[in-house]
Amino acid sequence: MKSQEIAQIFREIALILELKGSNPFRIRAYERGAQNIENLGDELESLSKKGELRSLPGIGADLAAKITEYLTEGEIEYYVELKAQTPQGLLDMLDISGLGPKTVKLIYDKLGIDNIDSLEEAAKNGGLETLEGIRVKTQENILKGIELLRKTSQRTPFYLASDMADDFIGELKKIKDVKKIEIAGSLRRKKETVKDIDILVAAKKSETIMDKFTKLEFVDRVVAKGKTKSSIITRTNNIGVDLRVVTEESFPAALLYFTGSKGFNIKLRQLANKLGFKINEYGVFSNDDKNKLIATSREKNIFSLLKLQFIPPELREDRGEIKSALDNNLPKLIELKDIKGDLHLHSDFSDGEDQISDMAKAAGKLGLEYIAVTDHSRSLKIANGLSTSRMHEKIKQLRQVDRKLKSIKILAGSEVDILNSGELDYPDSILAELDFVIAAIHSGFKQSKEQLTRRIVKACKNKFVNAIAHPTGILWGVRDSYSLDFDEILKVAFDYNVALEINSHPQRLDLNDSLAFRAKSEGVKIVINSDAHRREQLELMKYGVNIARRAWLQKSDVINCFTLNDLLKWLKK
Ligand code: DGT
Ligand code: CA
């Protein structure tokens, strides 16, 4: 999406300007510009063509010209120059979570530190403490931020890679020689994060395809260019993309092979051997006559040949899926269309952007039968949490809207903070008025495993709590999950009939697949929610469903796949 690419560039410009100590109004202008265009999609291009960019809030002549420059030239010269004037190491330092441009500037100006390695050394030796405003705690946080950055910079979150892959597929499909094209690798398996994007093409000849691939506008640099495989790095987000071109005959076996995972491939090959076949990336061969290729036109034919149920890519992780497929016992995995409601979303009563009625109508358009509007509770001041009196006002308004809208049921809910004591942020008298209560930790992330576990356990025991939101607190690139005694949490969730959430926000995806799998095997129910803060974000649900599929979940495992009646019955238990 061009609008998102430009928004990202504007944000970087703002950061670099801040590093340079430029005029705050100018900095703010780029930040505002980024905010106002990032969700426009194709609308941005049509406005640019009509010369109407300046009708957008926050877009003056200067920013409008830069948007048009990017749309026509694929580059913004001012940005290129700014970057060239700034040491790369300083730009890298800006990627450290919790380290803002003001501090980077301070460290650079006073100590001359202009790269992450030197920063790490200085922080370890306490060398930053000489600076005003930098405390021992700040140094520790910088070191943690560096560690997190090193860990996350190797991988890309699914949603970014998936959008990027769609852009590549869209362009590659236009090439006449391309007979078949599929995404492979961890992206096809819908992993939360991927190392790179693997794309597989079937064609007779590969030269023109490789030429065009390596010259696409999304390409920053070419790492390798060959006849069967080429690799590039993308301009946005630095994602690696591998393109492999194979013959049409080999395509099904190659797709199977390059989808992986490696562990799954090994097990599958062993099974094939036992049955008298050899499979590799070129095809399926009979073992007695090595050169005899067994024709397969589709990947699923290979599974039939091996007398296996088709194993969806999401399950190919060597977690017992081959054995289940042999026994004809694979779960019927949940699909997006099985989701009947969304039980965690926000309205403008707290920190959402849209009114209750707009959220409800948008959810109805997506085919949902019910929603719970779960605004934040009173202690969460930064998210405009509701005081008890505003909560009463909200419930009243919500019931009115619900009576008017016939197409969808609106439940009164709250995302209630679990306080440090493990008590909830509202008295029982308020909780009793709500249809759905999802409890969450939003503070004290650095407490011990015992403390955090105790808080969640205590919340589960509250009779009004129906679910726990984003149970491990992970936020991609910002913070790791906190440590919890998950066995204990599963036990109490089961005993007290509390569902655990798979939060679909693409930076959360929490529970992850292996924890959700464990929850299912302990009989604990799951709820998959969008956590939308505006209408469009209701569509994030698909990312949560991906995780649920990787966790072997069926619709019976997930409470928001229930009909409204069944859900209400479940909530009463
Ligand atoms: P990642 O790390 O997120 O990119 O994960 P994958 O699974 O996409 O890994 P990648 O890109 O290294 O390789 C793509 C697929 O190719 C992998 O899932 C299975 C297959 N593959 C790669 N290397 C090997 C190998 O050494 N042995 C086998 N059996 N398969 C391999
Ligand atoms: Ca890969």
Coordinates of C-alpha atoms and ligand atoms in Angstrom, one line a residue:
M1 CA 0.0 0.0 0.0
K2 CA 1.5 3.3 -1.1
S3 CA -0.3 5.2 1.6
Q4 CA 1.4 3.1 4.3
E5 CA 4.8 3.4 2.6
I6 CA 4.6 7.2 2.5
A7 CA 3.3 7.3 6.1
Q8 CA 6.3 5.3 7.2
I9 CA 8.7 7.7 5.3
F10 CA 7.0 10.7 6.9
R11 CA 7.5 9.2 10.3
E12 CA 11.2 8.6 9.6
I13 CA 11.6 12.1 8.4
A14 CA 10.0 13.4 11.7
L15 CA 12.5 11.2 13.6
I16 CA 15.5 12.4 11.7
L17 CA 14.4 16.1 12.1
E18 CA 14.0 15.5 15.8
L19 CA 17.6 14.1 15.9
K20 CA 18.8 17.2 14.1
G21 CA 17.0 19.4 16.6
S22 CA 14.8 21.0 13.9
N23 CA 11.7 23.1 14.4
P24 CA 9.1 21.2 16.5
F25 CA 6.2 22.5 14.2
R26 CA 7.9 20.9 11.2
I27 CA 8.4 17.7 13.1
R28 CA 4.8 17.6 14.2
A29 CA 3.6 18.4 10.6
Y30 CA 5.2 15.2 9.3
E31 CA 3.9 13.1 12.2
R32 CA 0.4 14.5 11.6
G33 CA 0.7 13.9 7.8
A34 CA 1.7 10.3 8.4
Q35 CA -1.3 9.8 10.7
N36 CA -3.7 11.3 8.3
I37 CA -2.7 9.3 5.2
E38 CA -1.8 5.9 6.5
N39 CA -5.3 4.3 6.3
L40 CA -6.3 5.9 3.0
G41 CA -5.2 3.0 0.7
D42 CA -5.9 3.6 -3.0
E43 CA -7.8 6.8 -2.2
L44 CA -4.5 8.6 -1.8
E45 CA -3.6 7.9 -5.4
S46 CA -6.9 9.0 -6.8
L47 CA -6.7 12.3 -4.7
S48 CA -3.2 12.9 -6.0
K49 CA -4.4 12.4 -9.6
K50 CA -7.2 14.9 -9.2
G51 CA -4.8 17.3 -7.5
E52 CA -6.9 17.2 -4.3
L53 CA -4.4 16.0 -1.8
R54 CA -4.6 19.3 0.1
S55 CA -8.2 18.6 1.0
L56 CA -6.8 16.1 3.5
P57 CA -6.4 17.3 7.0
G58 CA -2.8 18.1 7.9
I59 CA -1.6 18.0 4.3
G60 CA -0.3 21.3 3.1
A61 CA 1.5 22.2 -0.2
D62 CA 4.8 20.9 1.0
L63 CA 3.6 17.4 2.0
A64 CA 1.3 17.2 -0.9
A65 CA 4.2 17.7 -3.3
K66 CA 6.2 15.0 -1.5
I67 CA 3.3 12.5 -1.7
T68 CA 3.0 13.2 -5.5
E69 CA 6.7 12.9 -5.9
Y70 CA 6.7 9.5 -4.3
L71 CA 3.7 8.3 -6.3
T72 CA 5.3 9.4 -9.6
E73 CA 9.0 9.0 -9.0
G74 CA 9.0 6.2 -6.4
E75 CA 11.3 8.3 -4.2
I76 CA 11.3 11.4 -2.1
E77 CA 14.5 13.3 -2.7
Y78 CA 14.4 15.3 0.5
Y79 CA 14.2 12.0 2.5
V80 CA 17.0 10.4 0.6
E81 CA 19.2 13.5 1.3
L82 CA 18.2 13.6 5.0
K83 CA 19.2 10.0 5.3
A84 CA 22.5 10.4 3.6
Q85 CA 23.4 13.3 6.0
T86 CA 22.6 11.1 9.1
P87 CA 25.0 8.4 10.3
Q88 CA 23.3 5.0 9.7
G89 CA 24.2 4.0 13.2
L90 CA 22.0 6.8 14.7
L91 CA 19.1 5.7 12.5
D92 CA 19.6 2.1 13.8
M93 CA 19.6 3.4 17.4
L94 CA 16.1 4.9 16.8
D95 CA 14.8 1.3 16.3
I96 CA 15.6 0.5 20.0
S97 CA 12.3 0.2 21.9
G98 CA 11.9 2.8 24.5
L99 CA 14.8 5.0 23.2
G100 CA 13.4 8.2 21.6
P101 CA 15.1 10.6 19.3
K102 CA 15.7 13.2 22.1
T103 CA 17.8 10.7 24.1
V104 CA 19.6 9.5 21.0
K105 CA 20.5 13.1 20.2
L106 CA 21.7 13.7 23.8
I107 CA 23.9 10.6 23.8
Y108 CA 25.3 11.5 20.4
D109 CA 25.9 15.2 21.2
K110 CA 27.5 14.6 24.6
L111 CA 29.3 11.3 24.1
G112 CA 29.7 11.0 20.4
I113 CA 28.1 7.6 20.4
D114 CA 26.7 6.9 16.9
N115 CA 26.0 3.1 16.7
I116 CA 24.3 0.4 18.7
D117 CA 27.5 -1.5 19.6
S118 CA 29.1 1.5 21.3
L119 CA 25.8 2.3 23.0
E120 CA 25.7 -1.2 24.4
E121 CA 29.2 -0.9 25.7
A122 CA 28.6 2.4 27.3
A123 CA 25.4 1.3 28.9
K124 CA 27.1 -1.8 30.3
N125 CA 29.9 0.2 31.8
G126 CA 27.6 2.8 33.3
G127 CA 29.0 5.4 30.9
L128 CA 25.6 6.9 30.2
E129 CA 24.9 7.9 33.9
T130 CA 27.0 11.0 33.5
L131 CA 24.3 12.4 31.3
E132 CA 21.5 14.5 32.9
G133 CA 18.2 12.6 32.8
I134 CA 19.7 9.2 32.4
R135 CA 19.2 6.9 35.3
V136 CA 20.4 3.4 36.1
K137 CA 16.9 2.2 35.1
T138 CA 17.2 3.9 31.7
Q139 CA 20.5 2.2 31.1
E140 CA 19.0 -1.2 32.0
N141 CA 16.0 -0.4 29.6
I142 CA 18.4 0.5 26.8
L143 CA 20.2 -2.8 27.2
K144 CA 16.9 -4.7 27.2
G145 CA 15.8 -2.7 24.1
I146 CA 19.0 -3.7 22.3
E147 CA 18.5 -7.3 23.2
L148 CA 14.9 -7.3 21.9
L149 CA 15.9 -5.5 18.7
R150 CA 18.5 -8.1 18.0
K151 CA 16.0 -10.8 18.5
T152 CA 13.2 -9.2 16.5
S153 CA 15.2 -7.8 13.6
Q154 CA 15.8 -11.3 12.3
R155 CA 12.1 -11.8 11.7
T156 CA 9.1 -10.0 10.3
P157 CA 5.6 -10.1 11.7
F158 CA 3.2 -12.1 9.5
Y159 CA 0.9 -9.2 8.5
L160 CA 3.7 -7.1 7.0
A161 CA 5.2 -10.1 5.1
S162 CA 1.8 -11.2 4.0
D163 CA 0.9 -7.8 2.5
M164 CA 4.3 -7.6 0.8
A165 CA 3.9 -11.1 -0.6
D166 CA 0.5 -10.1 -2.1
D167 CA 2.2 -7.2 -3.9
F168 CA 4.8 -9.5 -5.4
I169 CA 2.3 -12.1 -6.4
G170 CA 0.2 -9.5 -8.0
E171 CA 3.1 -8.3 -10.2
L172 CA 4.5 -11.7 -11.0
K173 CA 1.2 -13.1 -12.0
K174 CA 1.1 -10.6 -14.9
I175 CA 4.1 -12.3 -16.5
K176 CA 2.9 -14.5 -19.4
D177 CA 5.4 -17.4 -18.7
V178 CA 4.1 -17.9 -15.1
K179 CA 1.9 -20.9 -15.1
K180 CA 1.4 -21.4 -11.4
I181 CA 2.4 -19.3 -8.4
E182 CA 2.1 -19.9 -4.7
I183 CA 3.5 -18.7 -1.4
A184 CA 5.5 -21.3 0.4
G185 CA 7.6 -21.5 3.6
S186 CA 6.6 -20.2 7.0
L187 CA 4.4 -17.6 5.5
R188 CA 2.1 -20.3 4.0
R189 CA 2.1 -22.0 7.4
K190 CA 0.9 -18.7 8.8
K191 CA 3.6 -18.4 11.5
E192 CA 3.4 -15.3 13.7
T193 CA 6.7 -14.2 12.3
V194 CA 8.7 -15.2 9.3
K195 CA 12.4 -15.0 8.4
D196 CA 11.7 -14.4 4.7
I197 CA 9.0 -14.7 2.0
D198 CA 9.2 -17.8 -0.1
I199 CA 7.5 -17.7 -3.5
L200 CA 7.3 -20.6 -5.9
V201 CA 6.6 -20.4 -9.6
A202 CA 6.0 -23.0 -12.3
A203 CA 7.3 -22.0 -15.7
K204 CA 9.1 -23.4 -18.7
K205 CA 11.8 -20.8 -18.8
S206 CA 13.0 -18.7 -15.9
E207 CA 15.2 -15.9 -17.4
T208 CA 12.5 -13.3 -18.0
I209 CA 10.8 -14.0 -14.7
M210 CA 14.0 -13.6 -12.8
D211 CA 14.8 -10.4 -14.7
K212 CA 11.4 -8.9 -13.9
F213 CA 11.4 -10.1 -10.3
T214 CA 14.8 -8.5 -9.5
K215 CA 13.7 -5.2 -11.1
L216 CA 10.3 -4.8 -9.4
E217 CA 9.7 -1.4 -7.7
F218 CA 9.5 -3.1 -4.3
V219 CA 13.1 -4.3 -4.5
D220 CA 15.8 -2.4 -2.7
R221 CA 18.8 -4.7 -3.5
V222 CA 19.4 -8.0 -5.2
V223 CA 21.2 -10.6 -3.0
A224 CA 21.5 -13.3 -5.6
K225 CA 20.2 -13.9 -9.1
G226 CA 20.2 -17.4 -10.6
K227 CA 18.2 -19.6 -13.0
T228 CA 16.2 -21.5 -10.4
K229 CA 16.5 -19.1 -7.4
S230 CA 16.8 -15.4 -6.8
S231 CA 16.8 -13.5 -3.6
I232 CA 16.1 -9.8 -3.0
I233 CA 15.6 -7.4 0.0
T234 CA 12.5 -5.2 -0.1
R235 CA 12.6 -1.4 0.2
T236 CA 10.0 -1.3 2.9
N237 CA 10.8 -3.2 6.1
N238 CA 13.9 -4.9 4.6
I239 CA 12.2 -8.3 4.1
G240 CA 14.0 -11.0 2.2
V241 CA 12.1 -12.6 -0.7
D242 CA 13.2 -15.9 -2.3
L243 CA 11.8 -16.7 -5.7
R244 CA 12.2 -20.2 -7.0
V245 CA 11.1 -21.3 -10.5
V246 CA 10.5 -25.0 -11.2
T247 CA 8.9 -27.0 -14.0
E248 CA 5.1 -27.6 -13.9
E249 CA 5.8 -31.3 -13.4
S250 CA 7.8 -30.6 -10.2
F251 CA 5.5 -27.9 -8.9
P252 CA 3.4 -29.9 -6.5
A253 CA 6.4 -31.7 -4.9
A254 CA 8.3 -28.4 -4.8
L255 CA 5.4 -26.7 -3.1
L256 CA 5.2 -29.4 -0.5
Y257 CA 9.0 -29.3 0.1
F258 CA 9.4 -25.5 0.3
T259 CA 6.3 -25.1 2.5
G260 CA 8.1 -27.2 5.2
S261 CA 8.6 -27.1 8.0
K262 CA 11.9 -28.9 7.9
G263 CA 10.8 -31.3 10.7
F264 CA 7.6 -32.1 8.9
N265 CA 9.5 -32.8 5.6
I266 CA 11.8 -35.2 7.3
K267 CA 8.9 -37.2 8.8
L268 CA 7.0 -37.2 5.6
R269 CA 10.0 -38.5 3.6
Q270 CA 10.5 -41.3 6.1
L271 CA 6.8 -42.3 5.7
A272 CA 7.2 -42.2 1.9
N273 CA 10.3 -44.4 2.1
K274 CA 8.4 -47.0 4.0
L275 CA 5.7 -47.0 1.4
G276 CA 8.2 -47.4 -1.5
F277 CA 8.4 -43.8 -2.7
K278 CA 11.0 -41.2 -2.7
I279 CA 10.0 -37.5 -2.5
N280 CA 12.1 -34.5 -2.9
E281 CA 11.7 -31.0 -4.3
Y282 CA 11.7 -32.3 -7.8
G283 CA 8.8 -34.8 -7.5
V284 CA 7.6 -38.1 -6.2
F285 CA 9.5 -41.2 -7.5
S286 CA 9.0 -44.9 -7.1
N287 CA 11.8 -46.4 -5.1
D288 CA 12.2 -49.5 -7.2
D289 CA 12.7 -47.6 -10.4
K290 CA 14.6 -44.5 -9.4
N291 CA 13.9 -42.5 -12.6
K292 CA 10.2 -43.0 -12.7
L293 CA 8.5 -39.8 -11.8
I294 CA 4.9 -40.3 -10.5
A295 CA 2.8 -37.7 -12.1
T296 CA 1.0 -35.4 -9.6
S297 CA -0.9 -32.3 -10.7
R298 CA -1.6 -31.0 -7.2
E299 CA -0.1 -31.0 -3.8
K300 CA -3.0 -32.9 -2.4
N301 CA -2.5 -35.8 -4.8
I302 CA 0.8 -36.5 -3.0
F303 CA -1.0 -36.8 0.3
S304 CA -3.5 -39.3 -1.3
L305 CA -0.6 -41.3 -2.7
L306 CA 0.8 -41.6 0.8
K307 CA -2.7 -42.6 2.1
L308 CA -2.8 -39.5 4.3
Q309 CA -5.5 -37.0 5.0
F310 CA -4.6 -33.7 3.5
I311 CA -2.6 -31.8 6.1
P312 CA -3.3 -28.0 6.1
P313 CA 0.0 -26.0 5.9
E314 CA -0.7 -24.5 9.3
L315 CA -0.3 -27.9 10.9
R316 CA 2.9 -28.9 9.3
E317 CA 5.2 -28.4 12.3
D318 CA 6.0 -31.9 13.3
R319 CA 3.6 -31.8 16.3
G320 CA 2.0 -35.2 15.6
E321 CA 0.1 -34.1 12.5
I322 CA 1.3 -37.0 10.3
K323 CA 0.2 -39.6 12.8
S324 CA -3.2 -37.9 13.1
A325 CA -3.5 -37.8 9.3
L326 CA -2.7 -41.5 9.1
D327 CA -5.5 -42.2 11.6
N328 CA -7.8 -40.0 9.7
N329 CA -8.1 -37.9 12.8
L330 CA -7.1 -34.4 12.0
P331 CA -9.2 -31.6 13.5
K332 CA -11.6 -29.8 11.2
L333 CA -9.8 -26.5 11.6
I334 CA -11.6 -23.3 12.5
E335 CA -12.2 -20.8 9.6
L336 CA -12.8 -17.1 9.6
K337 CA -16.4 -17.7 8.6
D338 CA -17.0 -19.7 11.8
I339 CA -16.6 -16.6 13.9
K340 CA -20.0 -15.3 15.0
G341 CA -19.0 -12.5 17.3
D342 CA -16.2 -10.2 18.5
L343 CA -16.0 -10.0 22.3
H344 CA -13.2 -7.4 22.7
L345 CA -13.4 -4.1 21.0
H346 CA -13.4 -0.4 22.0
S347 CA -15.7 2.6 21.3
D348 CA -15.1 6.3 21.7
F349 CA -16.2 6.0 25.4
S350 CA -12.6 4.9 26.1
D351 CA -9.8 5.1 23.6
G352 CA -11.6 3.9 20.4
E353 CA -12.3 6.2 17.5
D354 CA -15.8 5.2 16.6
Q355 CA -19.2 5.2 18.3
I356 CA -20.9 2.1 19.6
S357 CA -23.4 2.2 16.8
D358 CA -20.8 2.5 14.1
M359 CA -18.7 -0.4 15.5
A360 CA -21.9 -2.5 15.7
K361 CA -23.0 -1.6 12.1
A362 CA -19.5 -2.4 10.8
A363 CA -19.4 -5.7 12.6
G364 CA -22.8 -6.5 11.2
K365 CA -21.5 -5.9 7.7
L366 CA -18.7 -8.4 8.3
G367 CA -21.5 -11.0 9.1
L368 CA -21.1 -11.0 12.8
E369 CA -24.2 -11.8 14.9
Y370 CA -23.0 -10.2 18.2
I371 CA -20.3 -8.0 19.7
A372 CA -19.3 -7.0 23.2
V373 CA -18.1 -3.4 23.6
T374 CA -15.3 -3.7 26.1
D375 CA -14.0 -0.2 26.9
H376 CA -11.2 0.2 29.4
S377 CA -11.7 0.5 33.1
R378 CA -11.2 3.5 35.4
S379 CA -7.5 3.0 36.4
L380 CA -6.3 3.0 32.9
K381 CA -6.2 6.8 32.6
I382 CA -4.0 6.9 29.4
A383 CA -6.7 4.9 27.6
N384 CA -9.5 7.1 29.0
G385 CA -10.8 4.4 31.2
L386 CA -14.4 4.8 32.3
S387 CA -15.3 6.0 35.8
T388 CA -18.3 4.3 37.4
S389 CA -20.6 7.1 36.4
R390 CA -19.4 7.1 32.8
M391 CA -19.8 3.3 32.8
H392 CA -23.5 3.7 33.8
E393 CA -23.9 6.3 31.0
K394 CA -22.3 3.9 28.5
I395 CA -24.4 0.9 29.5
K396 CA -27.5 3.1 29.1
Q397 CA -26.5 4.3 25.7
L398 CA -25.4 0.8 24.6
R399 CA -28.8 -0.7 25.5
Q400 CA -30.6 2.0 23.5
V401 CA -28.5 1.4 20.4
D402 CA -29.0 -2.3 20.9
R403 CA -32.8 -1.9 20.9
K404 CA -32.6 0.1 17.7
L405 CA -30.3 -2.2 15.7
K406 CA -32.0 -5.3 14.8
S407 CA -29.2 -6.9 12.7
I408 CA -26.7 -7.5 15.5
K409 CA -26.8 -8.0 19.3
I410 CA -24.6 -5.7 21.3
L411 CA -23.4 -6.9 24.7
A412 CA -22.3 -4.6 27.4
G413 CA -18.7 -5.4 28.3
S414 CA -15.5 -4.1 29.8
E415 CA -11.8 -4.8 29.5
V416 CA -11.2 -4.5 33.2
D417 CA -7.7 -4.0 34.6
I418 CA -6.3 -6.6 37.0
L419 CA -4.8 -4.4 39.7
N420 CA -1.6 -5.2 41.4
S421 CA -3.5 -6.9 44.2
G422 CA -5.2 -9.1 41.7
E423 CA -8.5 -7.3 42.5
L424 CA -10.5 -6.0 39.6
D425 CA -10.7 -2.3 38.8
Y426 CA -14.5 -2.2 39.3
P427 CA -16.7 -3.3 42.3
D428 CA -18.9 -6.3 41.8
S429 CA -21.9 -4.1 41.7
I430 CA -20.7 -2.7 38.3
L431 CA -19.4 -6.0 37.0
A432 CA -22.8 -7.5 37.7
E433 CA -24.4 -5.2 35.2
L434 CA -22.2 -6.3 32.4
D435 CA -22.8 -9.2 30.0
F436 CA -19.2 -9.9 29.3
V437 CA -16.1 -9.1 31.3
I438 CA -12.6 -9.6 29.9
A439 CA -9.8 -9.0 32.5
A440 CA -6.3 -7.8 31.6
I441 CA -3.0 -6.8 33.0
H442 CA -1.9 -3.3 31.9
S443 CA 0.6 -2.5 34.6
G444 CA 3.4 -4.0 36.6
F445 CA 4.8 -6.0 33.7
K446 CA 8.1 -6.3 35.4
Q447 CA 6.8 -8.2 38.4
S448 CA 8.0 -11.7 39.3
K449 CA 6.5 -14.8 37.7
E450 CA 4.8 -15.6 41.0
Q451 CA 3.2 -12.1 41.4
L452 CA 1.9 -12.0 37.8
T453 CA 0.6 -15.6 38.0
R454 CA -1.1 -14.8 41.3
R455 CA -2.9 -11.7 39.8
I456 CA -4.3 -13.7 36.8
V457 CA -5.3 -16.6 39.0
K458 CA -7.1 -14.3 41.4
A459 CA -8.9 -12.6 38.5
C460 CA -10.0 -16.0 37.1
K461 CA -11.6 -16.8 40.5
N462 CA -13.8 -13.7 40.4
K463 CA -17.2 -14.9 39.4
F464 CA -17.9 -12.1 37.0
V465 CA -14.8 -12.7 34.8
N466 CA -15.5 -14.5 31.6
A467 CA -12.1 -14.2 29.8
I468 CA -8.5 -13.0 30.1
A469 CA -7.3 -10.7 27.4
H470 CA -3.8 -11.0 25.8
P471 CA -2.6 -13.3 28.7
T472 CA 1.1 -13.1 28.2
G473 CA 1.5 -9.3 27.4
I474 CA 3.8 -9.7 24.4
L475 CA 4.0 -6.7 22.1
W476 CA 6.1 -7.4 19.1
G477 CA 9.2 -5.1 19.0
V478 CA 8.2 -3.4 22.2
R479 CA 8.2 -6.0 24.9
D480 CA 8.5 -9.7 25.4
S481 CA 5.9 -11.9 27.1
Y482 CA 6.1 -11.9 30.8
S483 CA 6.8 -15.1 32.6
L484 CA 3.8 -17.0 34.0
D485 CA 3.1 -20.3 35.5
F486 CA 0.9 -21.4 32.6
D487 CA 0.1 -24.8 34.1
E488 CA -1.5 -23.1 37.1
I489 CA -3.4 -20.6 34.9
L490 CA -4.8 -23.4 32.7
K491 CA -5.9 -25.3 35.8
V492 CA -7.8 -22.3 37.3
A493 CA -9.2 -21.2 33.9
F494 CA -10.6 -24.7 33.5
D495 CA -12.0 -24.9 37.0
Y496 CA -13.6 -21.4 36.9
N497 CA -14.8 -21.6 33.3
V498 CA -12.7 -18.7 32.0
A499 CA -11.7 -18.4 28.4
L500 CA -8.3 -17.3 27.3
E501 CA -7.9 -14.9 24.5
I502 CA -6.1 -15.1 21.2
N503 CA -5.8 -11.4 20.6
S504 CA -5.7 -10.7 16.8
H505 CA -3.8 -7.5 16.9
P506 CA -0.9 -8.3 14.6
Q507 CA 1.7 -7.1 17.2
R508 CA 0.2 -9.3 19.9
L509 CA -1.2 -12.6 18.6
D510 CA -1.3 -13.7 22.3
L511 CA -1.9 -16.5 23.2
N512 CA 0.5 -17.9 20.6
D513 CA -0.1 -21.1 18.8
S514 CA 1.7 -23.4 21.3
L515 CA 0.0 -21.9 24.4
A516 CA -3.4 -22.1 22.7
F517 CA -2.7 -25.7 21.8
R518 CA -1.9 -26.4 25.5
A519 CA -5.1 -24.7 26.5
K520 CA -7.1 -26.8 24.2
S521 CA -5.6 -30.0 25.5
E522 CA -6.5 -29.0 29.0
G523 CA -10.1 -28.4 28.0
V524 CA -9.8 -24.6 28.4
K525 CA -11.9 -22.5 26.0
I526 CA -10.5 -19.9 23.7
V527 CA -12.0 -16.6 22.6
I528 CA -10.5 -14.9 19.4
N529 CA -11.0 -11.1 19.4
S530 CA -10.0 -8.2 17.2
D531 CA -9.3 -5.7 20.0
A532 CA -10.4 -3.1 17.4
H533 CA -10.1 0.6 18.3
R534 CA -11.8 1.7 15.1
R535 CA -14.1 0.1 12.5
E536 CA -11.5 -1.2 10.0
Q537 CA -9.6 -3.0 12.7
L538 CA -12.5 -5.5 13.1
E539 CA -10.9 -7.2 10.1
L540 CA -7.8 -8.0 12.1
M541 CA -9.7 -11.1 13.3
K542 CA -8.2 -13.1 10.4
Y543 CA -4.8 -13.0 12.1
G544 CA -6.1 -14.5 15.3
V545 CA -7.8 -17.2 13.3
N546 CA -4.5 -18.1 11.7
I547 CA -3.0 -18.7 15.2
A548 CA -6.0 -20.7 16.2
R549 CA -5.6 -22.9 13.1
R550 CA -1.9 -23.4 14.0
A551 CA -3.1 -24.4 17.5
W552 CA -5.3 -27.2 16.0
L553 CA -8.5 -25.4 17.2
Q554 CA -11.9 -26.3 15.9
K555 CA -15.0 -24.1 16.2
S556 CA -16.2 -26.0 19.2
D557 CA -13.1 -24.9 21.1
V558 CA -13.8 -21.2 20.6
I559 CA -16.6 -19.4 22.5
N560 CA -17.2 -16.7 19.9
C561 CA -18.0 -19.4 17.3
F562 CA -21.1 -20.3 19.5
T563 CA -24.5 -19.0 18.6
L564 CA -25.6 -16.1 20.8
N565 CA -27.9 -18.4 22.8
D566 CA -25.1 -20.9 23.4
L567 CA -22.7 -18.2 24.3
L568 CA -25.1 -16.7 26.8
K569 CA -25.6 -20.1 28.3
W570 CA -21.9 -20.6 28.5
L571 CA -21.4 -17.2 30.2
K572 CA -24.0 -18.2 32.9
K573 CA -22.2 -21.3 34.0
Ligands
DGT1 P1 11.5 -19.1 8.2 O1 12.6 -19.3 9.2 O2 10.4 -18.3 8.9 O3 11.8 -18.6 6.9 O4 10.9 -20.6 8.1 P2 10.8 -21.5 6.7 O5 10.1 -22.7 7.1 O6 10.1 -20.7 5.7 O7 12.3 -21.8 6.4 P3 13.2 -21.5 5.1 O8 12.8 -20.2 4.4 O9 14.6 -21.6 5.5 O10 12.9 -22.7 4.1 C1 11.7 -22.9 3.4 C2 11.3 -24.4 3.4 O11 12.2 -25.1 2.7 C3 11.3 -25.0 4.8 O12 10.1 -24.8 5.5 C4 11.5 -26.5 4.4 C5 12.4 -26.4 3.2 N1 13.8 -26.6 3.7 C6 14.7 -25.7 3.8 N2 15.9 -26.2 4.2 C7 15.7 -27.5 4.3 C8 16.5 -28.6 4.7 O13 17.7 -28.5 5.0 N3 15.9 -29.8 4.8 C9 14.6 -30.0 4.5 N4 14.0 -31.2 4.6 N5 13.8 -29.0 4.1 C10 14.3 -27.8 4.0
CA2 CA 11.0 -18.8 4.8

